[in-house]
Amino acid sequence: MNWAHYGTAVTAAFLASLVEFVEALTIVLAVGTTRGWRSALVGSAAGALLLALLVIAFGPVLQRVPIATLQLVVGVLLLLFGMRWLRKAILRSAGVIGLHDETAIFAKETALLEREPRAAWYVGLDGIAVAASFKAVVLEGLEVIFIVIAVGARGMLVPASLGAAAAGALVIAVGVALRRPLARVPENTLKFAVGVLLSAFGVFWIGEGLGWSWPGEDLALLALIPAFLAVSLAAVSIAKRTTAATS
Amino acid sequence: MNTIAAAVREVWGLFVEDGSFTAAILLCIALAVSVVPRSAIPPSWRAPLLFIALAFVLVENVRRSARATKTNPEKTKVQGQS
């Protein structure tokens, strides 16, 4: 275990969590703008509380799983998760599918929420607003928890958690300052980078979990990252050529 | 109940989007777990071979998806979540 491991764990957790926090923020901002900030913040706080309880309840269970099994299972999940992101980011970079647009999602959510009738639910809170922000925080937060657990496998939970916490603090601070969706975040570039990092971690953990020896030991992780990047850039080029050739 | 169902769908969607892509990745892993240890592949080549197999799966799926989307342009309008 060395600085390279800590650095990649912090970076991967930070970038991946940043994307999830931005998506949650878009929904919470839409709720707050249309239905009131009090209900939006209560729903978000309730969602964050549920996530904290889940971590407290299930976190210690992970400590009891044998390390090789944990690495293999986490590696498989991380690989499925990372390569899914990578595939989508490649297809978006090549123009095969449309880009994720936070401004459009914000407008859509705002329009949907404005159509819903207003009704006091409990101590003046708007039930629809509480539920919408609660759901956004829980669903995106589950992804953040998974990312932290997966990236933090084998004693890296602290650096992974620090990366995710930094991303959360940054997004919340910028969201509070701007009070509008973070449309300028280069989301597809982030997802591309995160897909590369998570896929590299996934393959590495699977190899470790199976007891295989990587050339260069732990430093193989630093070779897997540029290798996945090179393959992905080649895939973008292939996708562009394929769409051009069949048009 | 709706929130629980949505959460289950969200968690499933974390890992599975294109079924054939997920199946191909799982097949690579299954071969790595069951076949490779009994094969004559030198230990130092096993991990790099897994990477190569997964890289091939990724490139092939992207190429196939690009071709499929071209024949069905409506897919380019999709703005998928996460």
JSON list of N, CA and C in Angstrom, two decimals, chain A residues 85-134:
[
{"chain": "A", "resi": 85, "resn": "TRP", "atom": "N", "xyz": [-20.49, 2.76, -16.85]},
{"chain": "A", "resi": 85, "resn": "TRP", "atom": "CA", "xyz": [-20.25, 4.21, -17.00]},
{"chain": "A", "resi": 85, "resn": "TRP", "atom": "C", "xyz": [-19.34, 4.49, -18.19]},
{"chain": "A", "resi": 86, "resn": "LEU", "atom": "N", "xyz": [-18.30, 3.67, -18.30]},
{"chain": "A", "resi": 86, "resn": "LEU", "atom": "CA", "xyz": [-17.32, 3.89, -19.36]},
{"chain": "A", "resi": 86, "resn": "LEU", "atom": "C", "xyz": [-17.96, 3.71, -20.73]},
{"chain": "A", "resi": 87, "resn": "ARG", "atom": "N", "xyz": [-18.75, 2.67, -20.88]},
{"chain": "A", "resi": 87, "resn": "ARG", "atom": "CA", "xyz": [-19.44, 2.41, -22.15]},
{"chain": "A", "resi": 87, "resn": "ARG", "atom": "C", "xyz": [-20.32, 3.59, -22.52]},
{"chain": "A", "resi": 88, "resn": "LYS", "atom": "N", "xyz": [-21.08, 4.08, -21.52]},
{"chain": "A", "resi": 88, "resn": "LYS", "atom": "CA", "xyz": [-22.00, 5.18, -21.79]},
{"chain": "A", "resi": 88, "resn": "LYS", "atom": "C", "xyz": [-21.23, 6.46, -22.13]},
{"chain": "A", "resi": 89, "resn": "ALA", "atom": "N", "xyz": [-20.15, 6.71, -21.39]},
{"chain": "A", "resi": 89, "resn": "ALA", "atom": "CA", "xyz": [-19.34, 7.91, -21.64]},
{"chain": "A", "resi": 89, "resn": "ALA", "atom": "C", "xyz": [-18.70, 7.84, -23.03]},
{"chain": "A", "resi": 90, "resn": "ILE", "atom": "N", "xyz": [-18.29, 6.65, -23.44]},
{"chain": "A", "resi": 90, "resn": "ILE", "atom": "CA", "xyz": [-17.70, 6.47, -24.78]},
{"chain": "A", "resi": 90, "resn": "ILE", "atom": "C", "xyz": [-18.76, 6.78, -25.84]},
{"chain": "A", "resi": 91, "resn": "LEU", "atom": "N", "xyz": [-19.95, 6.20, -25.67]},
{"chain": "A", "resi": 91, "resn": "LEU", "atom": "CA", "xyz": [-21.02, 6.41, -26.66]},
{"chain": "A", "resi": 91, "resn": "LEU", "atom": "C", "xyz": [-21.43, 7.88, -26.72]},
{"chain": "A", "resi": 92, "resn": "ARG", "atom": "N", "xyz": [-21.41, 8.56, -25.56]},
{"chain": "A", "resi": 92, "resn": "ARG", "atom": "CA", "xyz": [-21.74, 9.99, -25.54]},
{"chain": "A", "resi": 92, "resn": "ARG", "atom": "C", "xyz": [-20.63, 10.81, -26.20]},
{"chain": "A", "resi": 93, "resn": "SER", "atom": "N", "xyz": [-19.38, 10.46, -25.91]},
{"chain": "A", "resi": 93, "resn": "SER", "atom": "CA", "xyz": [-18.25, 11.18, -26.51]},
{"chain": "A", "resi": 93, "resn": "SER", "atom": "C", "xyz": [-18.27, 11.04, -28.03]},
{"chain": "A", "resi": 94, "resn": "ALA", "atom": "N", "xyz": [-18.71, 9.87, -28.49]},
{"chain": "A", "resi": 94, "resn": "ALA", "atom": "CA", "xyz": [-18.74, 9.63, -29.94]},
{"chain": "A", "resi": 94, "resn": "ALA", "atom": "C", "xyz": [-20.00, 10.20, -30.59]},
{"chain": "A", "resi": 95, "resn": "GLY", "atom": "N", "xyz": [-20.90, 10.75, -29.77]},
{"chain": "A", "resi": 95, "resn": "GLY", "atom": "CA", "xyz": [-22.13, 11.32, -30.32]},
{"chain": "A", "resi": 95, "resn": "GLY", "atom": "C", "xyz": [-23.19, 10.29, -30.65]},
{"chain": "A", "resi": 96, "resn": "VAL", "atom": "N", "xyz": [-23.00, 9.07, -30.17]},
{"chain": "A", "resi": 96, "resn": "VAL", "atom": "CA", "xyz": [-23.96, 8.01, -30.47]},
{"chain": "A", "resi": 96, "resn": "VAL", "atom": "C", "xyz": [-25.25, 8.20, -29.65]},
{"chain": "A", "resi": 97, "resn": "ILE", "atom": "N", "xyz": [-25.08, 8.60, -28.38]},
{"chain": "A", "resi": 97, "resn": "ILE", "atom": "CA", "xyz": [-26.26, 8.94, -27.56]},
{"chain": "A", "resi": 97, "resn": "ILE", "atom": "C", "xyz": [-26.09, 10.37, -27.04]},
{"chain": "A", "resi": 98, "resn": "GLY", "atom": "N", "xyz": [-27.22, 10.97, -26.63]},
{"chain": "A", "resi": 98, "resn": "GLY", "atom": "CA", "xyz": [-27.20, 12.37, -26.20]},
{"chain": "A", "resi": 98, "resn": "GLY", "atom": "C", "xyz": [-26.48, 12.57, -24.88]},
{"chain": "A", "resi": 99, "resn": "LEU", "atom": "N", "xyz": [-25.94, 13.78, -24.69]},
{"chain": "A", "resi": 99, "resn": "LEU", "atom": "CA", "xyz": [-25.25, 14.09, -23.45]},
{"chain": "A", "resi": 99, "resn": "LEU", "atom": "C", "xyz": [-26.25, 14.28, -22.31]},
{"chain": "A", "resi": 100, "resn": "HIS", "atom": "N", "xyz": [-25.79, 13.99, -21.10]},
{"chain": "A", "resi": 100, "resn": "HIS", "atom": "CA", "xyz": [-26.59, 14.21, -19.89]},
{"chain": "A", "resi": 100, "resn": "HIS", "atom": "C", "xyz": [-26.63, 15.73, -19.67]},
{"chain": "A", "resi": 101, "resn": "ASP", "atom": "N", "xyz": [-27.82, 16.29, -19.60]},
{"chain": "A", "resi": 101, "resn": "ASP", "atom": "CA", "xyz": [-27.95, 17.75, -19.53]},
{"chain": "A", "resi": 101, "resn": "ASP", "atom": "C", "xyz": [-28.64, 18.14, -18.22]},
{"chain": "A", "resi": 102, "resn": "GLU", "atom": "N", "xyz": [-27.86, 18.65, -17.25]},
{"chain": "A", "resi": 102, "resn": "GLU", "atom": "CA", "xyz": [-28.42, 19.00, -15.93]},
{"chain": "A", "resi": 102, "resn": "GLU", "atom": "C", "xyz": [-29.45, 20.12, -16.05]},
{"chain": "A", "resi": 103, "resn": "THR", "atom": "N", "xyz": [-29.23, 21.08, -16.97]},
{"chain": "A", "resi": 103, "resn": "THR", "atom": "CA", "xyz": [-30.18, 22.18, -17.12]},
{"chain": "A", "resi": 103, "resn": "THR", "atom": "C", "xyz": [-31.53, 21.66, -17.61]},
{"chain": "A", "resi": 104, "resn": "ALA", "atom": "N", "xyz": [-31.49, 20.73, -18.57]},
{"chain": "A", "resi": 104, "resn": "ALA", "atom": "CA", "xyz": [-32.73, 20.16, -19.10]},
{"chain": "A", "resi": 104, "resn": "ALA", "atom": "C", "xyz": [-33.44, 19.33, -18.03]},
{"chain": "A", "resi": 105, "resn": "ILE", "atom": "N", "xyz": [-32.66, 18.59, -17.24]},
{"chain": "A", "resi": 105, "resn": "ILE", "atom": "CA", "xyz": [-33.26, 17.77, -16.17]},
{"chain": "A", "resi": 105, "resn": "ILE", "atom": "C", "xyz": [-33.89, 18.68, -15.12]},
{"chain": "A", "resi": 106, "resn": "PHE", "atom": "N", "xyz": [-33.19, 19.79, -14.80]},
{"chain": "A", "resi": 106, "resn": "PHE", "atom": "CA", "xyz": [-33.71, 20.76, -13.82]},
{"chain": "A", "resi": 106, "resn": "PHE", "atom": "C", "xyz": [-35.03, 21.34, -14.32]},
{"chain": "A", "resi": 107, "resn": "ALA", "atom": "N", "xyz": [-35.08, 21.71, -15.61]},
{"chain": "A", "resi": 107, "resn": "ALA", "atom": "CA", "xyz": [-36.29, 22.29, -16.19]},
{"chain": "A", "resi": 107, "resn": "ALA", "atom": "C", "xyz": [-37.44, 21.27, -16.16]},
{"chain": "A", "resi": 108, "resn": "LYS", "atom": "N", "xyz": [-37.11, 20.02, -16.48]},
{"chain": "A", "resi": 108, "resn": "LYS", "atom": "CA", "xyz": [-38.13, 18.97, -16.51]},
{"chain": "A", "resi": 108, "resn": "LYS", "atom": "C", "xyz": [-38.69, 18.71, -15.10]},
{"chain": "A", "resi": 109, "resn": "GLU", "atom": "N", "xyz": [-37.79, 18.61, -14.12]},
{"chain": "A", "resi": 109, "resn": "GLU", "atom": "CA", "xyz": [-38.20, 18.37, -12.73]},
{"chain": "A", "resi": 109, "resn": "GLU", "atom": "C", "xyz": [-39.03, 19.54, -12.22]},
{"chain": "A", "resi": 110, "resn": "THR", "atom": "N", "xyz": [-38.60, 20.76, -12.55]},
{"chain": "A", "resi": 110, "resn": "THR", "atom": "CA", "xyz": [-39.30, 21.96, -12.11]},
{"chain": "A", "resi": 110, "resn": "THR", "atom": "C", "xyz": [-40.72, 21.97, -12.67]},
{"chain": "A", "resi": 111, "resn": "ALA", "atom": "N", "xyz": [-40.84, 21.66, -13.96]},
{"chain": "A", "resi": 111, "resn": "ALA", "atom": "CA", "xyz": [-42.16, 21.65, -14.60]},
{"chain": "A", "resi": 111, "resn": "ALA", "atom": "C", "xyz": [-43.07, 20.60, -13.96]},
{"chain": "A", "resi": 112, "resn": "LEU", "atom": "N", "xyz": [-42.50, 19.41, -13.69]},
{"chain": "A", "resi": 112, "resn": "LEU", "atom": "CA", "xyz": [-43.29, 18.34, -13.08]},
{"chain": "A", "resi": 112, "resn": "LEU", "atom": "C", "xyz": [-43.76, 18.74, -11.68]},
{"chain": "A", "resi": 113, "resn": "LEU", "atom": "N", "xyz": [-42.87, 19.33, -10.90]},
{"chain": "A", "resi": 113, "resn": "LEU", "atom": "CA", "xyz": [-43.21, 19.70, -9.52]},
{"chain": "A", "resi": 113, "resn": "LEU", "atom": "C", "xyz": [-44.22, 20.85, -9.48]},
{"chain": "A", "resi": 114, "resn": "GLU", "atom": "N", "xyz": [-44.14, 21.76, -10.45]},
{"chain": "A", "resi": 114, "resn": "GLU", "atom": "CA", "xyz": [-45.08, 22.89, -10.47]},
{"chain": "A", "resi": 114, "resn": "GLU", "atom": "C", "xyz": [-46.50, 22.42, -10.76]},
{"chain": "A", "resi": 115, "resn": "ARG", "atom": "N", "xyz": [-46.60, 21.29, -11.48]},
{"chain": "A", "resi": 115, "resn": "ARG", "atom": "CA", "xyz": [-47.93, 20.77, -11.83]},
{"chain": "A", "resi": 115, "resn": "ARG", "atom": "C", "xyz": [-48.62, 20.10, -10.65]},
{"chain": "A", "resi": 116, "resn": "GLU", "atom": "N", "xyz": [-47.82, 19.62, -9.69]},
{"chain": "A", "resi": 116, "resn": "GLU", "atom": "CA", "xyz": [-48.39, 18.91, -8.54]},
{"chain": "A", "resi": 116, "resn": "GLU", "atom": "C", "xyz": [-49.12, 19.89, -7.62]},
{"chain": "A", "resi": 117, "resn": "PRO", "atom": "N", "xyz": [-50.31, 19.52, -7.13]},
{"chain": "A", "resi": 117, "resn": "PRO", "atom": "CA", "xyz": [-51.03, 20.42, -6.22]},
{"chain": "A", "resi": 117, "resn": "PRO", "atom": "C", "xyz": [-50.29, 20.58, -4.90]},
{"chain": "A", "resi": 118, "resn": "ARG", "atom": "N", "xyz": [-50.38, 21.79, -4.34]},
{"chain": "A", "resi": 118, "resn": "ARG", "atom": "CA", "xyz": [-49.73, 22.04, -3.06]},
{"chain": "A", "resi": 118, "resn": "ARG", "atom": "C", "xyz": [-50.67, 21.63, -1.92]},
{"chain": "A", "resi": 119, "resn": "ALA", "atom": "N", "xyz": [-50.13, 20.92, -0.97]},
{"chain": "A", "resi": 119, "resn": "ALA", "atom": "CA", "xyz": [-50.94, 20.52, 0.19]},
{"chain": "A", "resi": 119, "resn": "ALA", "atom": "C", "xyz": [-50.03, 20.37, 1.39]},
{"chain": "A", "resi": 120, "resn": "ALA", "atom": "N", "xyz": [-50.41, 21.04, 2.49]},
{"chain": "A", "resi": 120, "resn": "ALA", "atom": "CA", "xyz": [-49.62, 20.93, 3.71]},
{"chain": "A", "resi": 120, "resn": "ALA", "atom": "C", "xyz": [-49.68, 19.48, 4.19]},
{"chain": "A", "resi": 121, "resn": "TRP", "atom": "N", "xyz": [-48.58, 18.93, 4.57]},
{"chain": "A", "resi": 121, "resn": "TRP", "atom": "CA", "xyz": [-48.52, 17.51, 4.92]},
{"chain": "A", "resi": 121, "resn": "TRP", "atom": "C", "xyz": [-48.34, 17.34, 6.43]},
{"chain": "A", "resi": 122, "resn": "TYR", "atom": "N", "xyz": [-47.33, 17.97, 6.97]},
{"chain": "A", "resi": 122, "resn": "TYR", "atom": "CA", "xyz": [-47.05, 17.83, 8.39]},
{"chain": "A", "resi": 122, "resn": "TYR", "atom": "C", "xyz": [-46.26, 19.06, 8.82]},
{"chain": "A", "resi": 123, "resn": "VAL", "atom": "N", "xyz": [-46.71, 19.70, 9.89]},
{"chain": "A", "resi": 123, "resn": "VAL", "atom": "CA", "xyz": [-46.14, 20.97, 10.40]},
{"chain": "A", "resi": 123, "resn": "VAL", "atom": "C", "xyz": [-45.74, 21.91, 9.25]},
{"chain": "A", "resi": 124, "resn": "GLY", "atom": "N", "xyz": [-46.66, 22.05, 8.32]},
{"chain": "A", "resi": 124, "resn": "GLY", "atom": "CA", "xyz": [-46.45, 23.00, 7.23]},
{"chain": "A", "resi": 124, "resn": "GLY", "atom": "C", "xyz": [-45.52, 22.53, 6.13]},
{"chain": "A", "resi": 125, "resn": "LEU", "atom": "N", "xyz": [-45.06, 21.27, 6.22]},
{"chain": "A", "resi": 125, "resn": "LEU", "atom": "CA", "xyz": [-44.16, 20.77, 5.17]},
{"chain": "A", "resi": 125, "resn": "LEU", "atom": "C", "xyz": [-44.95, 20.28, 3.98]},
{"chain": "A", "resi": 126, "resn": "ASP", "atom": "N", "xyz": [-44.36, 20.39, 2.82]},
{"chain": "A", "resi": 126, "resn": "ASP", "atom": "CA", "xyz": [-44.97, 19.94, 1.57]},
{"chain": "A", "resi": 126, "resn": "ASP", "atom": "C", "xyz": [-44.53, 18.49, 1.33]},
{"chain": "A", "resi": 127, "resn": "GLY", "atom": "N", "xyz": [-45.48, 17.56, 1.41]},
{"chain": "A", "resi": 127, "resn": "GLY", "atom": "CA", "xyz": [-45.16, 16.14, 1.30]},
{"chain": "A", "resi": 127, "resn": "GLY", "atom": "C", "xyz": [-44.46, 15.76, 0.01]},
{"chain": "A", "resi": 128, "resn": "ILE", "atom": "N", "xyz": [-44.92, 16.34, -1.08]},
{"chain": "A", "resi": 128, "resn": "ILE", "atom": "CA", "xyz": [-44.33, 16.00, -2.38]},
{"chain": "A", "resi": 128, "resn": "ILE", "atom": "C", "xyz": [-42.88, 16.49, -2.44]},
{"chain": "A", "resi": 129, "resn": "ALA", "atom": "N", "xyz": [-42.64, 17.66, -1.89]},
{"chain": "A", "resi": 129, "resn": "ALA", "atom": "CA", "xyz": [-41.28, 18.21, -1.90]},
{"chain": "A", "resi": 129, "resn": "ALA", "atom": "C", "xyz": [-40.35, 17.39, -1.01]},
{"chain": "A", "resi": 130, "resn": "VAL", "atom": "N", "xyz": [-40.85, 17.01, 0.17]},
{"chain": "A", "resi": 130, "resn": "VAL", "atom": "CA", "xyz": [-40.03, 16.20, 1.08]},
{"chain": "A", "resi": 130, "resn": "VAL", "atom": "C", "xyz": [-39.69, 14.86, 0.42]},
{"chain": "A", "resi": 131, "resn": "ALA", "atom": "N", "xyz": [-40.71, 14.23, -0.17]},
{"chain": "A", "resi": 131, "resn": "ALA", "atom": "CA", "xyz": [-40.50, 12.91, -0.79]},
{"chain": "A", "resi": 131, "resn": "ALA", "atom": "C", "xyz": [-39.53, 13.00, -1.97]},
{"chain": "A", "resi": 132, "resn": "ALA", "atom": "N", "xyz": [-39.67, 14.04, -2.79]},
{"chain": "A", "resi": 132, "resn": "ALA", "atom": "CA", "xyz": [-38.81, 14.15, -3.98]},
{"chain": "A", "resi": 132, "resn": "ALA", "atom": "C", "xyz": [-37.35, 14.36, -3.60]},
{"chain": "A", "resi": 133, "resn": "SER", "atom": "N", "xyz": [-37.10, 15.24, -2.63]},
{"chain": "A", "resi": 133, "resn": "SER", "atom": "CA", "xyz": [-35.70, 15.49, -2.26]},
{"chain": "A", "resi": 133, "resn": "SER", "atom": "C", "xyz": [-35.13, 14.30, -1.46]},
{"chain": "A", "resi": 134, "resn": "PHE", "atom": "N", "xyz": [-35.98, 13.66, -0.65]},
{"chain": "A", "resi": 134, "resn": "PHE", "atom": "CA", "xyz": [-35.57, 12.47, 0.09]},
{"chain": "A", "resi": 134, "resn": "PHE", "atom": "C", "xyz": [-35.12, 11.37, -0.88]}
]
